[in-house]
mmCIF file of C-alpha atoms in Angstrom:
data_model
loop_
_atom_site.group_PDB
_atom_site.id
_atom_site.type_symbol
_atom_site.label_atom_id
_atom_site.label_comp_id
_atom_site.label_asym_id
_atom_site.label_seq_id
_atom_site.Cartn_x
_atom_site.Cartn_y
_atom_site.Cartn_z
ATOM 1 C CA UNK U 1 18.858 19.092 17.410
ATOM 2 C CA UNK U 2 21.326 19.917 14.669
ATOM 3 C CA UNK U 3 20.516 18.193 11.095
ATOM 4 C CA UNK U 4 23.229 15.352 10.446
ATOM 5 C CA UNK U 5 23.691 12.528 7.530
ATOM 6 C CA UNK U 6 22.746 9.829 8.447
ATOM 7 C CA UNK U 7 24.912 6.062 6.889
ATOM 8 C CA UNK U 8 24.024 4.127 3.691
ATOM 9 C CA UNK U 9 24.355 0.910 3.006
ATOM 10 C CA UNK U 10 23.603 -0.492 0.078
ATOM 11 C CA UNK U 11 22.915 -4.379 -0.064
ATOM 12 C CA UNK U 12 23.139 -6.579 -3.290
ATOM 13 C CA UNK U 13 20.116 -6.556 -5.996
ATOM 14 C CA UNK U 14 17.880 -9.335 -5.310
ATOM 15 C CA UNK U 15 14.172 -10.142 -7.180
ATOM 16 C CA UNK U 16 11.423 -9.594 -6.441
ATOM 17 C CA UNK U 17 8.041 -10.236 -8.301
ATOM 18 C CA UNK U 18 9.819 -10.458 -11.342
ATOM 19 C CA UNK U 19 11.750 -7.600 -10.945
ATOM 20 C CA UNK U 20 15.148 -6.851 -10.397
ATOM 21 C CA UNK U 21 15.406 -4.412 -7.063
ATOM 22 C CA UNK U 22 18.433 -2.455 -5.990
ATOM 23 C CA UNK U 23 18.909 -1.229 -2.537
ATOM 24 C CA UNK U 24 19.892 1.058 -0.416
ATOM 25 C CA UNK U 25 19.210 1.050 3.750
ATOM 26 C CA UNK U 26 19.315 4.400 5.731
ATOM 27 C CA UNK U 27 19.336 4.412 9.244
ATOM 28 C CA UNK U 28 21.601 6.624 12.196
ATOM 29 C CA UNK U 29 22.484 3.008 13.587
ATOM 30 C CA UNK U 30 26.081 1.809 12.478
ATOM 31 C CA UNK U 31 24.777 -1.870 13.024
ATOM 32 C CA UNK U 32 22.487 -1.225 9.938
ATOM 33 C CA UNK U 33 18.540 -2.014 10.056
ATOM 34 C CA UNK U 34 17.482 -4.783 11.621
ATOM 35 C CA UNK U 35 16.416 -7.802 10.248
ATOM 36 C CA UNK U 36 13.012 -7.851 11.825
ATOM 37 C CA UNK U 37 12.515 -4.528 10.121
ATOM 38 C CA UNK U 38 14.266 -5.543 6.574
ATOM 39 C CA UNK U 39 12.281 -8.714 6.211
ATOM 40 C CA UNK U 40 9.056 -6.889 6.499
ATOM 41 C CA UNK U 41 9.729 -4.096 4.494
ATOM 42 C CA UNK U 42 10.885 -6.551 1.871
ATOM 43 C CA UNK U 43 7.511 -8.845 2.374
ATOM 44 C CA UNK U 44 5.077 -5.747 1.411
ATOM 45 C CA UNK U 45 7.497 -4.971 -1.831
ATOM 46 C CA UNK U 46 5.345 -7.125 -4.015
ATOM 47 C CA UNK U 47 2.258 -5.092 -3.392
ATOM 48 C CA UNK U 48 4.188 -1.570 -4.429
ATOM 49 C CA UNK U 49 5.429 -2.999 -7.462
ATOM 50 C CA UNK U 50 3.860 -1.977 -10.840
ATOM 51 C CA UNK U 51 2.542 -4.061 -13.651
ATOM 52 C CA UNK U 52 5.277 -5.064 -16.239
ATOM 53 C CA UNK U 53 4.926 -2.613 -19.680
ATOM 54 C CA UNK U 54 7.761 -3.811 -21.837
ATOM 55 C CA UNK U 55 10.415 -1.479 -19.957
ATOM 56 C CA UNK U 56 13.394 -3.380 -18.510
ATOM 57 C CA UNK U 57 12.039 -4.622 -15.063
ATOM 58 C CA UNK U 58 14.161 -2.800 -12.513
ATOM 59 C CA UNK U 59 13.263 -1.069 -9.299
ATOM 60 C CA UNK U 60 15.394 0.590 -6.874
ATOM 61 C CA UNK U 61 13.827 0.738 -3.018
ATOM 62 C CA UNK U 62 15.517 2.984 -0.396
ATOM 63 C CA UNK U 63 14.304 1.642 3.793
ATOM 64 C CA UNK U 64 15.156 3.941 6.185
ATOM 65 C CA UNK U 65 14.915 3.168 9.735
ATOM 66 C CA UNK U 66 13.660 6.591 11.335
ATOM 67 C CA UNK U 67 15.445 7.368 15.073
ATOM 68 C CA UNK U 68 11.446 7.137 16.066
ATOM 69 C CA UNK U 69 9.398 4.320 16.060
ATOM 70 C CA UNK U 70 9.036 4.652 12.220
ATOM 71 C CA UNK U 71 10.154 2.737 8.875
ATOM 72 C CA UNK U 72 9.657 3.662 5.848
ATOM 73 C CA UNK U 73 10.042 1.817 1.955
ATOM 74 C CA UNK U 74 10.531 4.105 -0.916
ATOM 75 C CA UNK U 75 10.044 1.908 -3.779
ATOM 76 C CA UNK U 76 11.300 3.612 -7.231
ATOM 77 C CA UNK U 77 10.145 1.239 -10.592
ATOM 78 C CA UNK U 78 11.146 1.847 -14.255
ATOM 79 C CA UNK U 79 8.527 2.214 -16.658
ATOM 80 C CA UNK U 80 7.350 3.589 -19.918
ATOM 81 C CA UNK U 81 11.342 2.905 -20.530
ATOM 82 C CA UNK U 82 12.358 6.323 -18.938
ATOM 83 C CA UNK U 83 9.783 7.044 -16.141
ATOM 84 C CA UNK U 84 9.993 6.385 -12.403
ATOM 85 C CA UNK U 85 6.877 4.861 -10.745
ATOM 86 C CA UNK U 86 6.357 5.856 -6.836
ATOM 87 C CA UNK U 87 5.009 3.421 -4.221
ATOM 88 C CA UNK U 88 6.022 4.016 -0.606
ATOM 89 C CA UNK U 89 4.894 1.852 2.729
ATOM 90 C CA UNK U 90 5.593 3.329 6.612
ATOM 91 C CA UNK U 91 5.639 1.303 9.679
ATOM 92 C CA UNK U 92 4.950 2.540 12.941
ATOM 93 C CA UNK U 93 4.318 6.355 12.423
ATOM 94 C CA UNK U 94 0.715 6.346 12.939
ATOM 95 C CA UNK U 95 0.877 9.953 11.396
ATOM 96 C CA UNK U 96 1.076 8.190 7.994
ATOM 97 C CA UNK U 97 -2.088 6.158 8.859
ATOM 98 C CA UNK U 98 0.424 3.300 10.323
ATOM 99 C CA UNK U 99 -1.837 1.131 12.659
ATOM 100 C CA UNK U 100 0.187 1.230 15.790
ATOM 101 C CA UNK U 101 4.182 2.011 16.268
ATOM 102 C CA UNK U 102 5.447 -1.364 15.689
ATOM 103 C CA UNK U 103 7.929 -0.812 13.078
ATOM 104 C CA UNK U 104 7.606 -4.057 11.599
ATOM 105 C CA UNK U 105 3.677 -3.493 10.554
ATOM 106 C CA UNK U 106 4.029 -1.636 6.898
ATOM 107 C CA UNK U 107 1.118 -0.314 5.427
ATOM 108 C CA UNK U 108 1.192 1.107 1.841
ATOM 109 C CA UNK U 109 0.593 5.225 2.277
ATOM 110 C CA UNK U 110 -1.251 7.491 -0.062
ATOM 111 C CA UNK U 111 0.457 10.412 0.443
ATOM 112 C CA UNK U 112 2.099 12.254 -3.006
ATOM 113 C CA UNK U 113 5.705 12.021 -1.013
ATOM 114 C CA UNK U 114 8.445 10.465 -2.633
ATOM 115 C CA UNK U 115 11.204 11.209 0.010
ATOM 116 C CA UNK U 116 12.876 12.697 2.675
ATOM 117 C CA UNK U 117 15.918 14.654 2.423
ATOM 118 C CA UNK U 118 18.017 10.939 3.529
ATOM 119 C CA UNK U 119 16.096 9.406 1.222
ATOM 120 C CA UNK U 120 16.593 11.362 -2.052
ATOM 121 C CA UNK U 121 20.461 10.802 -2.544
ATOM 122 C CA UNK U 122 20.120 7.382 -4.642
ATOM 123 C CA UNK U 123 17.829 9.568 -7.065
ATOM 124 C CA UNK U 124 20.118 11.311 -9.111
ATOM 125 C CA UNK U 125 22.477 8.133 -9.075
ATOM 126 C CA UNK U 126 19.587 5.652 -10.676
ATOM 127 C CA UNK U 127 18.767 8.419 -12.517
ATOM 128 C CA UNK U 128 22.207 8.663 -14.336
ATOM 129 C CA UNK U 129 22.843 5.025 -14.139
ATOM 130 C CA UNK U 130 19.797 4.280 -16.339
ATOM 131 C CA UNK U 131 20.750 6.864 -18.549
ATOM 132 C CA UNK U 132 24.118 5.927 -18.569
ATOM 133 C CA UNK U 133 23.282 2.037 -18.963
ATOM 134 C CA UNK U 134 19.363 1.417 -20.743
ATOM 135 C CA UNK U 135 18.910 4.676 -22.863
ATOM 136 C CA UNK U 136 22.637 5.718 -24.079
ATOM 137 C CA UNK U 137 23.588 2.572 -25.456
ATOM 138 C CA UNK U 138 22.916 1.420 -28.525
ATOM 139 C CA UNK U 139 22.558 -2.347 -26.659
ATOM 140 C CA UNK U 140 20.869 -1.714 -22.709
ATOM 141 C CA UNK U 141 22.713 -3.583 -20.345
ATOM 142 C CA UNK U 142 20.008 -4.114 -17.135
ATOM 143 C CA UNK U 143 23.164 -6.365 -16.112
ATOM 144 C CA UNK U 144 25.308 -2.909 -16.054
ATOM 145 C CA UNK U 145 22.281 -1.042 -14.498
ATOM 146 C CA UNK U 146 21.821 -3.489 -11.918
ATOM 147 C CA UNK U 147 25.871 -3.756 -11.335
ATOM 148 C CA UNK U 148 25.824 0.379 -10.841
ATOM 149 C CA UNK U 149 24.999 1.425 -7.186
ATOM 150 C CA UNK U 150 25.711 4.562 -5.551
ATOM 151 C CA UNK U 151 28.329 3.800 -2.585
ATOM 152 C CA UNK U 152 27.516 3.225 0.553
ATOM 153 C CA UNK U 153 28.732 5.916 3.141
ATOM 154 C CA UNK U 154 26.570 9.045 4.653
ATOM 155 C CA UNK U 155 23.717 10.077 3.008
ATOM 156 C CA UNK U 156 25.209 13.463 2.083
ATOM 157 C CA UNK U 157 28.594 14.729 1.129
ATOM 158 C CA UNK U 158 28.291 13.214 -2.292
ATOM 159 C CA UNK U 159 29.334 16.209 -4.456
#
């Protein structure tokens, strides 16, 4: 099968343990991921959320709905004011020491992977954004940060 983008969306900011957490959803289906799957992706979050240090608490997560029976949470936290903190859970891809295929089940993994290649587009975004909003200013604005999403749309063609 030919590699293809797959579609974005990106859903307001909500909190989360204190925390303010950005989103973006990937998934190949154009009715977006479903709830069953969102909710418990968004019930593990706590867990895979650092300890606050003084940086401005913001996270961005990115769930993508595999076309298998897997899910998968990226979670992406700001701390020691310019570093990104990785904590990822998978659902049903027992390859990734998931219990059983039930893409509702997330389990926190241990593996050094912070991506795959439909995951990585919000990087450089947040990346820029923080720049652009916490460490540039003389003033951060986390209300600007939080306000500054990358569009939804495909996961590519962003150049």
């Amino acid at each position: 099968m030919a590699f293809r983008e797959k579609l974005m969306t990106v859903p307001p900011p909500i909190e989360v343990g204190g925390r303010y957490v950005k989103r973006y959803h990937v998934t190949d289906d154009p009715d977006g991921i479903a709830a069953e799957v969102r909710d418990a992706a968004y019930r593990i979050l706590p867990t895979l959320l650092p300890d606050p240090d003084g940086t401005p608490p913001a996270t961005f997560v990115v769930l993508h709905r595999g076309n298998d029976s897997g899910a998968y949470l990226n979670v992406y936290s700001w701390v020691w004011d310019n570093v990104l903190h990785f904590r990822g859970a998978a659902a049903g891809q027992p390859v990734l020491g998931c219990p059983d295929t039930d893409p509702t089940h997330f389990v926190p993994t241990d593996r050094p992977w912070i991506g795959c290649v439909w995951e990585l587009p919000p990087l450089l975004h947040e990346r820029d954004a923080w720049v652009r909003h916490l460490l540039a200013p003389e003033t951060p604005d986390l209300t600007a940060y939080l306000a500054d999403a990358l569009p939804a749309g495909t996961t590519g063609d962003r150049s």
